[in-house]
Tab-separated table of C-alpha atoms in Angstrom:
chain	number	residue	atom	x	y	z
A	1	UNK	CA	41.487	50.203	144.085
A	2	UNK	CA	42.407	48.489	147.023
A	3	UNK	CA	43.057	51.423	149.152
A	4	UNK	CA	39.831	53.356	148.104
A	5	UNK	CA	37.878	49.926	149.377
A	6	UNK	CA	39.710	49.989	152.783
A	7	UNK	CA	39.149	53.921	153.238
A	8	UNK	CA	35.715	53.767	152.251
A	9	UNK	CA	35.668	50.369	155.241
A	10	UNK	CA	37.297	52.255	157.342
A	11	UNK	CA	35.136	55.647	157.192
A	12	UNK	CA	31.885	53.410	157.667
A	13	UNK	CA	33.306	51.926	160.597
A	14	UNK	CA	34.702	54.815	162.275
A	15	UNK	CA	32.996	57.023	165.021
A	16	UNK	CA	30.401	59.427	164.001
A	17	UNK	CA	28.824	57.231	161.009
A	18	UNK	CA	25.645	55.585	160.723
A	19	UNK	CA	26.632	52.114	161.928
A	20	UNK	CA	24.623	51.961	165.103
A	21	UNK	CA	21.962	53.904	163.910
A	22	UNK	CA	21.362	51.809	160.575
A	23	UNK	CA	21.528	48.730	163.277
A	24	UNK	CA	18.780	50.451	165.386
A	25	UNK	CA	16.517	51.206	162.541
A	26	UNK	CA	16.579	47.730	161.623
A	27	UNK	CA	15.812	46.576	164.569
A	28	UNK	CA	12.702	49.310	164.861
A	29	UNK	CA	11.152	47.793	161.731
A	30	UNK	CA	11.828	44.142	162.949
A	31	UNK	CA	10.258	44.973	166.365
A	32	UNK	CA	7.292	46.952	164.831
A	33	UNK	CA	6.027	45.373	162.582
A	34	UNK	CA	5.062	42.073	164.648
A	35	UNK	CA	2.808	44.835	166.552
A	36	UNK	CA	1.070	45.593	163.738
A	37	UNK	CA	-0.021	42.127	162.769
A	38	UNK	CA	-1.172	41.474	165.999
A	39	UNK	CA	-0.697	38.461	168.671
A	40	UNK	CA	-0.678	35.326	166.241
A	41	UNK	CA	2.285	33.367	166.273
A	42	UNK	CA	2.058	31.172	163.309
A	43	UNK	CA	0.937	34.244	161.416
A	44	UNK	CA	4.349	35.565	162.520
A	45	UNK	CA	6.606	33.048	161.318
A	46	UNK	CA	5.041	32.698	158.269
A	47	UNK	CA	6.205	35.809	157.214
A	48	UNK	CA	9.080	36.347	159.639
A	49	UNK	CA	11.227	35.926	156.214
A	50	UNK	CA	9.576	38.555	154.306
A	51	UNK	CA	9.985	41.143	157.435
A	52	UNK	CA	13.326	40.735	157.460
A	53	UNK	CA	14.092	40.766	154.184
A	54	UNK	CA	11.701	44.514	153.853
A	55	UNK	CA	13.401	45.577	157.247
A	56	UNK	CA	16.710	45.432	155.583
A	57	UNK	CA	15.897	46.730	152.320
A	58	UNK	CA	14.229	49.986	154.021
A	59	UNK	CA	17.602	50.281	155.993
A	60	UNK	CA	19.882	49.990	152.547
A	61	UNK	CA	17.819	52.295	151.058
A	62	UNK	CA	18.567	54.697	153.840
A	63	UNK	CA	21.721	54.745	153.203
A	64	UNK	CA	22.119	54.662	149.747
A	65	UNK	CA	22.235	58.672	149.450
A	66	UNK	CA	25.492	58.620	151.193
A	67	UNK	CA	27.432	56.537	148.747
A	68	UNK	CA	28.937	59.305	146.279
A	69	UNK	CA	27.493	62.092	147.820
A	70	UNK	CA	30.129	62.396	150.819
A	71	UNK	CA	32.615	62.013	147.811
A	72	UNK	CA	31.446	64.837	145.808
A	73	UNK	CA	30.569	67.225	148.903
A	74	UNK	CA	34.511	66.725	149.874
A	75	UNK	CA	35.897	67.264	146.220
A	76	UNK	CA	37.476	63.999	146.433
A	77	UNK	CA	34.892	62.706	143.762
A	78	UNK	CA	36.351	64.985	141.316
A	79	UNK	CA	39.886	64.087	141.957
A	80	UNK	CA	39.308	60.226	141.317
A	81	UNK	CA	36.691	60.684	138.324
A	82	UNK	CA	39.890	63.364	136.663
A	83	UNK	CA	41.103	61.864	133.256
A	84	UNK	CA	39.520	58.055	133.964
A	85	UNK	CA	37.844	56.415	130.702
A	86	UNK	CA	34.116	54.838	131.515
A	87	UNK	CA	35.648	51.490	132.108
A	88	UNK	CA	38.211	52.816	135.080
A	89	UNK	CA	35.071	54.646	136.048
A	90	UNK	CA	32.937	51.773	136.818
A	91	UNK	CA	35.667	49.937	138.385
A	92	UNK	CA	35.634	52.747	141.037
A	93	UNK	CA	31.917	52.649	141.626
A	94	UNK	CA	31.835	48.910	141.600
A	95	UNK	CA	34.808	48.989	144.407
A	96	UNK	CA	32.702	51.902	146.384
A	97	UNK	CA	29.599	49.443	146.228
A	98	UNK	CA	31.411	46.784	147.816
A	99	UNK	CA	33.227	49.134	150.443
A	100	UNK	CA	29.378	50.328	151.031
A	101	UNK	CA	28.031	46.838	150.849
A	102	UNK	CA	30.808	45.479	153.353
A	103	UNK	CA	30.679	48.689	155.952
A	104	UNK	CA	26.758	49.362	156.043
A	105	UNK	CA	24.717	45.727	155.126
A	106	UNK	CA	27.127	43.134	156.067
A	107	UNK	CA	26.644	44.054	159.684
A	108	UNK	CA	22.945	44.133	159.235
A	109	UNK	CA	23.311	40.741	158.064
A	110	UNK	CA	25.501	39.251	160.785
A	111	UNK	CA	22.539	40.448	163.270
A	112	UNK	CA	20.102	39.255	161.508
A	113	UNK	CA	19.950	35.236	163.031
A	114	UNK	CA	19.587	37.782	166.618
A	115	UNK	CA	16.584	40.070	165.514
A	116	UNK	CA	14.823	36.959	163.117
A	117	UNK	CA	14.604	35.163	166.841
A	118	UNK	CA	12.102	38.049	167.747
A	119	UNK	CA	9.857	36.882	165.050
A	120	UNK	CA	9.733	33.062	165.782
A	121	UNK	CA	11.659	32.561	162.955
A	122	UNK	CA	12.784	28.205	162.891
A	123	UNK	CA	16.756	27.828	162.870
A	124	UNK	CA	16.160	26.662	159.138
A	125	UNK	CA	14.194	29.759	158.329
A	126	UNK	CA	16.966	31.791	159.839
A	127	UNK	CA	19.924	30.094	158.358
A	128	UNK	CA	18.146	30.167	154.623
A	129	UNK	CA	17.389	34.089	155.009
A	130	UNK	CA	20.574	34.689	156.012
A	131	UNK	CA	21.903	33.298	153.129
A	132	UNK	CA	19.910	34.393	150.697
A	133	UNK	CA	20.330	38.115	152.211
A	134	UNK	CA	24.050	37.608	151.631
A	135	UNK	CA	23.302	36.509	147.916
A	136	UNK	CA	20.995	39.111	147.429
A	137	UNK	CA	21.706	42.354	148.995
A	138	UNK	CA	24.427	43.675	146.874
A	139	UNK	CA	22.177	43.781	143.914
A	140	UNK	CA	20.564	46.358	145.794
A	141	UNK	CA	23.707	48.315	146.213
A	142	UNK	CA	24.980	48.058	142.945
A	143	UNK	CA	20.976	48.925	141.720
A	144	UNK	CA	21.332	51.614	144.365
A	145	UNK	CA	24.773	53.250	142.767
A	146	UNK	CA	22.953	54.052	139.549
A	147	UNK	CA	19.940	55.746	141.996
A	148	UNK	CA	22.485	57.236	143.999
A	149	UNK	CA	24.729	58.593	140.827
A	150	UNK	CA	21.498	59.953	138.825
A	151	UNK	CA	20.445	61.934	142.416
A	152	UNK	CA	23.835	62.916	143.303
A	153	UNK	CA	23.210	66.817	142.254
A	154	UNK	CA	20.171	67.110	143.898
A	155	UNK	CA	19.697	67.922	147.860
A	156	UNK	CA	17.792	65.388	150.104
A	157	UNK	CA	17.189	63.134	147.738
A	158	UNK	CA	16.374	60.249	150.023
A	159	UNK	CA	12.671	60.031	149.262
A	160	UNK	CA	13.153	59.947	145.328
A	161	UNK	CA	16.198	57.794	145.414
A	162	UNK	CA	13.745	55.320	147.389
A	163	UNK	CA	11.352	55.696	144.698
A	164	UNK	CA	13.684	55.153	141.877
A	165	UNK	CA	15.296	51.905	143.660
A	166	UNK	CA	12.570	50.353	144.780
A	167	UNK	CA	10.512	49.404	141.766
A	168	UNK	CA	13.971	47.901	140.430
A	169	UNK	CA	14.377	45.449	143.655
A	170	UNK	CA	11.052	43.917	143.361
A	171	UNK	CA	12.551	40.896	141.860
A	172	UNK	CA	15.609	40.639	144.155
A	173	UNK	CA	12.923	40.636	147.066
A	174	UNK	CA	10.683	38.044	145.136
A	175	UNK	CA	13.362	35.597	145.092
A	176	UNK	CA	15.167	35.961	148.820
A	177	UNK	CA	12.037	35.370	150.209
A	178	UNK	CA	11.149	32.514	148.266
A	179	UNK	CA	13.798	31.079	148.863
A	180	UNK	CA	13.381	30.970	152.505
A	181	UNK	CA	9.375	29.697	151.487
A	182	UNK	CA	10.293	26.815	149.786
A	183	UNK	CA	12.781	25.664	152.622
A	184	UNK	CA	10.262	26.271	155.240
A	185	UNK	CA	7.007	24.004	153.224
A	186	UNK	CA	9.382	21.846	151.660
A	187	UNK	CA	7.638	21.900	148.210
A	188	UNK	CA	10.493	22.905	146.109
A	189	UNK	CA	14.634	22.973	146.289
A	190	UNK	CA	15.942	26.680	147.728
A	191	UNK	CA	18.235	26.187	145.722
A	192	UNK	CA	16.708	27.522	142.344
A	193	UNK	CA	16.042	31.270	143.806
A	194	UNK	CA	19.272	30.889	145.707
A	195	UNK	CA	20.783	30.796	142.251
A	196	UNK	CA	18.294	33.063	140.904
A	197	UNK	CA	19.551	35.627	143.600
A	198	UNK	CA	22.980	35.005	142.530
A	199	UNK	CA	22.796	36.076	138.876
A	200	UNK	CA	20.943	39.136	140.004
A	201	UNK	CA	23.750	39.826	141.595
A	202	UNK	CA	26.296	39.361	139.070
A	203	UNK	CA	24.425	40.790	136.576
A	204	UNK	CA	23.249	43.892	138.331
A	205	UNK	CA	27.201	44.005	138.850
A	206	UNK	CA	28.005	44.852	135.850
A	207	UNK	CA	24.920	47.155	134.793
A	208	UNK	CA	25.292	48.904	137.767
A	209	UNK	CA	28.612	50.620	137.794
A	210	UNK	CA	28.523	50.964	134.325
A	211	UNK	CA	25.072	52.788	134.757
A	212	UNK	CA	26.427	54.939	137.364
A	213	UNK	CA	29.582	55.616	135.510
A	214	UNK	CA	27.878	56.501	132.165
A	215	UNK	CA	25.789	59.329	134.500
A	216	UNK	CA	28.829	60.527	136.372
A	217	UNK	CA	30.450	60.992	132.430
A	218	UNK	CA	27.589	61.979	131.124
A	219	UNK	CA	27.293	65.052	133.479
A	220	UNK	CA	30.543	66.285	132.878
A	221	UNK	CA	29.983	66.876	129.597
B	1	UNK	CA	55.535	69.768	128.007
B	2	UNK	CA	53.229	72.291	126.573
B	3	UNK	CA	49.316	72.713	127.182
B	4	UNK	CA	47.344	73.929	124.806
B	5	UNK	CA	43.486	75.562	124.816
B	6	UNK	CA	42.002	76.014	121.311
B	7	UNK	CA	39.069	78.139	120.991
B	8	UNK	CA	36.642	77.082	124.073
B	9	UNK	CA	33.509	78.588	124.631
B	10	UNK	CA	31.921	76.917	127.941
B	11	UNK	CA	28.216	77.926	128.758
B	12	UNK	CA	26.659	77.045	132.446
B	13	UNK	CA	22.918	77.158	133.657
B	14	UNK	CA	22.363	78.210	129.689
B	15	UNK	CA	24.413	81.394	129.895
B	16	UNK	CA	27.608	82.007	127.666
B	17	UNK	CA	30.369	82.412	130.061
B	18	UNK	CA	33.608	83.297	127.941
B	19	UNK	CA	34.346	82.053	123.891
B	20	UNK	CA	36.954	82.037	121.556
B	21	UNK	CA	39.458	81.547	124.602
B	22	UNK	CA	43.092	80.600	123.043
B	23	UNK	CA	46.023	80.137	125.278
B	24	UNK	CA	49.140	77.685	125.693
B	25	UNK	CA	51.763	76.913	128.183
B	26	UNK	CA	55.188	75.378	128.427
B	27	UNK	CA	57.109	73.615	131.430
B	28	UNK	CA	58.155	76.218	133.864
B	29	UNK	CA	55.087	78.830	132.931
B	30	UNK	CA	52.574	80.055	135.885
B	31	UNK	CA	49.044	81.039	134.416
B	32	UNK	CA	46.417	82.865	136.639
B	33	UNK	CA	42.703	83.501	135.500
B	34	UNK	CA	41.068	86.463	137.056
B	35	UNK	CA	38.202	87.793	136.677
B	36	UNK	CA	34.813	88.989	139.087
B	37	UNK	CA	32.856	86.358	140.450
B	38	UNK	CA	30.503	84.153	137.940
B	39	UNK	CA	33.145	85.073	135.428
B	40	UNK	CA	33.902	81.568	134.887
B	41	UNK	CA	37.320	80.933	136.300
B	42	UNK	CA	36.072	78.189	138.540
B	43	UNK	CA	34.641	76.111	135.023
B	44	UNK	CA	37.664	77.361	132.589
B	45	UNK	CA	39.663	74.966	135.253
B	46	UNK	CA	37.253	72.354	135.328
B	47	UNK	CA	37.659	72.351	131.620
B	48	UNK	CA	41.088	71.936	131.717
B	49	UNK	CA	40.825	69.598	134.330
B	50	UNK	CA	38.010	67.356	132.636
B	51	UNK	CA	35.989	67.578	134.574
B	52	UNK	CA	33.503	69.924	132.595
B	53	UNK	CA	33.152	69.576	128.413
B	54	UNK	CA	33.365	73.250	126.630
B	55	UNK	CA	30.831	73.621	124.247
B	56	UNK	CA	33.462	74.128	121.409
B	57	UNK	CA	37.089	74.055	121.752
B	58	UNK	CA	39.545	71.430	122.945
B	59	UNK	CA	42.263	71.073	125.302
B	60	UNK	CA	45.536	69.274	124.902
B	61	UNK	CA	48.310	68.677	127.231
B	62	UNK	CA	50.985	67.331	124.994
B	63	UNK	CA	54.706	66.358	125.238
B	64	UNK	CA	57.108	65.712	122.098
B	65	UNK	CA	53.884	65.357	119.937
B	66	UNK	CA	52.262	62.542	122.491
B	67	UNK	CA	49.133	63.417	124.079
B	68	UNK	CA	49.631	62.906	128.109
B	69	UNK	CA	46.845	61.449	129.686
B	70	UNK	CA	45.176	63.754	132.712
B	71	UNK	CA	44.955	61.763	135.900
B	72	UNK	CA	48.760	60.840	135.439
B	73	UNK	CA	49.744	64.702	134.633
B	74	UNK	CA	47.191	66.651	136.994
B	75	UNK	CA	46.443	67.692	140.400
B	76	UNK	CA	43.291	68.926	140.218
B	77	UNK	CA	42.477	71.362	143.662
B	78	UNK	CA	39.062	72.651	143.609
B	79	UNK	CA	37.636	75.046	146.408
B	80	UNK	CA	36.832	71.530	148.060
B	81	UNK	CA	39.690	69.887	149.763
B	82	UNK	CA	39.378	66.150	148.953
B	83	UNK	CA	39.764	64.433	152.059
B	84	UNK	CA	37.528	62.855	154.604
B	85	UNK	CA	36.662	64.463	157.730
B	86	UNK	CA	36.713	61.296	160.053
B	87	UNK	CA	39.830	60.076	159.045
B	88	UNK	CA	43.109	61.619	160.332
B	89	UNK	CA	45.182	63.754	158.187
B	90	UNK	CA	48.118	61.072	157.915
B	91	UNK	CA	45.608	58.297	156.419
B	92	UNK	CA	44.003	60.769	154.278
B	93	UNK	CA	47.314	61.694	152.693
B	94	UNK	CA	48.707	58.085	152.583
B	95	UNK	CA	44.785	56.995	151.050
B	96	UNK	CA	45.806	59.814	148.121
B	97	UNK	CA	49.507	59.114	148.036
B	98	UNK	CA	48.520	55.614	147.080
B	99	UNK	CA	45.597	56.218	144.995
B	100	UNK	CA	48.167	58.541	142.515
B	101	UNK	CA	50.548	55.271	143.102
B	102	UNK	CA	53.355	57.649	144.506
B	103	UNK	CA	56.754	56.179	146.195
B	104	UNK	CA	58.250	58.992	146.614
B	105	UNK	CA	57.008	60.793	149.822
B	106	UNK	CA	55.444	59.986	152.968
B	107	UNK	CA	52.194	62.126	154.839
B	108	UNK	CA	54.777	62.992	157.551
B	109	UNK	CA	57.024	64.778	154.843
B	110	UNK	CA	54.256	66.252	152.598
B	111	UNK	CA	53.336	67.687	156.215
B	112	UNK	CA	56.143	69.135	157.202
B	113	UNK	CA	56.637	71.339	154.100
B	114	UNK	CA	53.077	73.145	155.012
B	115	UNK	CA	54.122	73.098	158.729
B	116	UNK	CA	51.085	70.652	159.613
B	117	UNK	CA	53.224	67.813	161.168
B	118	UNK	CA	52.007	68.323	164.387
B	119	UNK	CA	48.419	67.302	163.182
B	120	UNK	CA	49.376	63.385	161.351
B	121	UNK	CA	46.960	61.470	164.224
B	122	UNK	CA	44.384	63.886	164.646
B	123	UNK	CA	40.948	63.953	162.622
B	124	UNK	CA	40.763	66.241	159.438
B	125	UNK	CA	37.345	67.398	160.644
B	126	UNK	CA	38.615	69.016	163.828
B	127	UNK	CA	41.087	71.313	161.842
B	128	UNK	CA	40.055	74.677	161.014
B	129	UNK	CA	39.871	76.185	157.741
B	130	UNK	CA	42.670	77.363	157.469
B	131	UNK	CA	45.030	74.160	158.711
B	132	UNK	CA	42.416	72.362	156.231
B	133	UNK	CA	43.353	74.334	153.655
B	134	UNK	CA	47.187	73.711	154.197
B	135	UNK	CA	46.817	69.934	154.507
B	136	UNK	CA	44.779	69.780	151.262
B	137	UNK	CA	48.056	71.912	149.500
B	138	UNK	CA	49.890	69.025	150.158
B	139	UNK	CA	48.007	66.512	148.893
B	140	UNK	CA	50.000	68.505	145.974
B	141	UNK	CA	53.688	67.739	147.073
B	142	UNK	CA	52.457	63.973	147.991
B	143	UNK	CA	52.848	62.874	143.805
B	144	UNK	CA	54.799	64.799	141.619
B	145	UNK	CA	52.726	65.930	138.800
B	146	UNK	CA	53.782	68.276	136.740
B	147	UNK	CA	50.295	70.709	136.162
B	148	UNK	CA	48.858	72.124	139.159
B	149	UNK	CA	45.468	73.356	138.694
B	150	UNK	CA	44.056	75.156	141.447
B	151	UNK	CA	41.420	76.754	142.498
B	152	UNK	CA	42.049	79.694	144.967
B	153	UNK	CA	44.768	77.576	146.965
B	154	UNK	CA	45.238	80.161	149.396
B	155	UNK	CA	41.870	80.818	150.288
B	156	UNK	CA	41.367	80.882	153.966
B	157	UNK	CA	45.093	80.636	154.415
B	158	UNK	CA	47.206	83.230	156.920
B	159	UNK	CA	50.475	85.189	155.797
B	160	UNK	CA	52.423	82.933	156.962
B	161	UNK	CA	50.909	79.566	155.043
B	162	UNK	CA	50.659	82.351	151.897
B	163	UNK	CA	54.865	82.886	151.726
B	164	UNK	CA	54.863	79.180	152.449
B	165	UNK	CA	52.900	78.282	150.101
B	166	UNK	CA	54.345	80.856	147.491
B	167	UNK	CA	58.017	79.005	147.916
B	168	UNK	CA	56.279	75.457	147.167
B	169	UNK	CA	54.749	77.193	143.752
B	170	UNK	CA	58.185	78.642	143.119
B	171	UNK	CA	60.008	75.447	143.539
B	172	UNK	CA	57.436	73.328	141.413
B	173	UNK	CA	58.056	76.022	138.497
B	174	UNK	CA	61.512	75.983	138.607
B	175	UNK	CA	61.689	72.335	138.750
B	176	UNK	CA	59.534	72.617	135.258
B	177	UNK	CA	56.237	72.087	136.579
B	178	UNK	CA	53.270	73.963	135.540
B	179	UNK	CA	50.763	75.770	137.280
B	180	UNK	CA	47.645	76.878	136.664
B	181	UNK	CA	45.205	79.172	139.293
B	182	UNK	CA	42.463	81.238	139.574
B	183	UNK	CA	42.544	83.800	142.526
B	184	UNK	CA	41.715	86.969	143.572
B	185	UNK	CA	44.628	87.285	146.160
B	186	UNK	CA	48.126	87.758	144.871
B	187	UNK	CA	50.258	84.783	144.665
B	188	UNK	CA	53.377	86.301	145.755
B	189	UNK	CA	54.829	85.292	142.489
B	190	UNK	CA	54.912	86.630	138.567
B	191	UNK	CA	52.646	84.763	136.203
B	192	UNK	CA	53.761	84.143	132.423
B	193	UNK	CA	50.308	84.541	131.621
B	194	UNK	CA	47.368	85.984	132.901
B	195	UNK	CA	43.573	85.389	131.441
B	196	UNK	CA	41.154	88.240	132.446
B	197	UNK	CA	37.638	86.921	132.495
B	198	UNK	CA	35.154	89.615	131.665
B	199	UNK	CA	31.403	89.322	132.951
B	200	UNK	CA	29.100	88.536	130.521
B	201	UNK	CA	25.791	90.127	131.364
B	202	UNK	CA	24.007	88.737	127.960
């Protein structure tokens, strides 16, 4: 399993992929959207939090199409799912979430402090978002895998993966940006959707791959 | 080791493609499925493989009464070649080589024997079909498994990668292996068996 995580690592990372672009995009929605609201600075950092957080899940779900599909295109899909039982299964789609996780959203995450400073974002507010992105955002990729595994047959399926994912998210977005809320007014401890974010996490762990590997078994039958 | 398909029928997009299919194998045998296109050759071997579930029938790869499990028995060669485009040819075949948990050979080797050496640091993606073609053949050679299942493994290949290719079959026969392909071109080699796949128009 080891080796399919660094491969995976090392094909996001390596010339031709969607790195910068995914980085760019990002950024677009970050820079955007403060255009949109208008000139009002307190406005801004109100809901610098909540930008981010939407900026980033826009530019997961762009991505999310690409997480088997490559595999199957290439064949090498079929070679790894040959002769594996459902558990074996979603041990390979949880290790392929975390490859994706690790080669597409980390990096978003690491530029997020730069970007949030575009939205007058307090070091506070920046430090809690960060966090809570890095609690949150792999529920979104393992949520994503069972998107991306019912899809996989179909072409362009960007749009209704998007659709399928999003509704699903809803609560992992409720909590990351309440956490960063309730650090910013100081009414209540981050720490309760902190850990709230957490268990989505783990438990969307677990469903997920198992999800995705049930669909992957179920169509080869 | 003997292989053994018991009655399949296998239907796609709602259409019967072949049924009452019976055929078995032994170490050392060399099956090829022909048949016109849409026949079904492509599914019969994704049946064996696992990949696809007939809609009656079974298959069972056996050895001294103990039923072998698949991903330690099989290569499994589809049209597709299984490797990534970005990555060179050498990490592609040492990703594989470890993924099958294989000691035995190296990429440079497994290279060699399809004459692809030369191409260990370069990108899969800039290869053309043909070199493609040979690199994904030994993916083969990088484990030893003893049933081949392949999908038109010369496809796109010249003469020259065809003989090549034809010796590699021959030695993994005589060294008891078993192989199983569908093609239209001749291997270069007798099969045991042969399954004809007639079109069904119903």
């Amino acid at each position: 399993m080891k080796e399919l995580f660094l491969r995976d690592i090392r094909v996001a990372f390596s010339s031709g992929n969607n790195l910068v672009t995914n980085l760019m995009f990002f950024l677009a929605v970050i820079i955007t959207t403060p255009l949109g609201i208008g000139p009002m600075s307190d406005v801004l950092s109100h809901i610098s939090a909540g930008i981010v957080w939407i900026a980033a899940l826009l530019t997961v779900l762009l991505g999310l199409d690409q997480l088997f599909q490559t595999d199957r295109e290439e064949g090498s899909l079929d070679v790894m799912v040959m002769g594996t039982d459902l558990l074996a299964l979603a041990l390979i789609v949880f290790v392929k979430c975390l490859a994706h996780w690790a080669g597409t959203i980390l990096p978003l995450i690491i530029a997020s402090p730069f970007f949030a400073l575009l939205l007058n974002m307090e070091w506070a507010a920046v430090g809690a978002t960060v966090i809570s992105l890095l609690l949150g955002t792999p529920a979104i990729t393992f949520i994503g895998a069972v998107g991306a595994a019912l899809t996989i047959t179909l072409p362009r399926v960007g749009v209704m993966l998007s659709v399928i994912v999003l509704p699903l998210v809803i609560p992992v977005l409720i909590f990351g940006v309440s956490a960063v809320y309730t650090l910013t007014t100081g009414t209540l401890t981050p720490i309760t959707p902190l850990l709230f974010l957490l268990a989505l996490t783990l438990f969307f762990s677990v469903l997920g791959p198992t999800a995705a590997a049930t669909t992957f078994k179920y169509m080869s039958e | 080791m003997r292989l053994t398909g018991t009655d399949l029928t296998a239907e796609r997009g709602g259409k019967i493609l072949f049924s009452g299919l019976n055929f078995s194998l032994v170490s050392g045998n060399l099956l090829t499925v022909t048949g016109p296109n849409g026949a079904g050759k492509s599914t019969l071997l994704r049946i064996i493989a696992g990949l696809h579930k007939p809609i009656i029938g079974s298959i069972q790869i056996e050895e001294a009464g103990a039923v072998l499990p698949r991903a330690m028995f099989c290569h499994y060669l589809s049209e597709k070649n299984a490797m990534k485009p970005m990555l060179p040819v050498g990490e592609n075949l040492r990703f594989w080589g470890r993924w099958l948990r294989a000691r035995d050979y190296d990429p440079h080797q497994v290279l060699e024997a399809v004459e692809m050496a030369h191409s260990i640091h370069l990108p899969y993606g800039i290869l053309s079909t043909g070199q493609k073609r040979r690199v994904a053949l030994a993916r083969l050679l990088i484990a030893w498994r003893p049933l081949w299942i392949l999908d038109e493994p010369t496809a796109g290949l010249d003469n020259a990668a065809c003989s090549l290719f034809t010796i590699i079959m021959k030695r993994h026969i005589y060294s008891s292996g078993m192989i199983i392909a569908a093609t239209h071109l001749p291997l270069g080699l007798s099969a045991t068996l042969n399954i004809t796949l007639q079109e069904n128009r119903i």
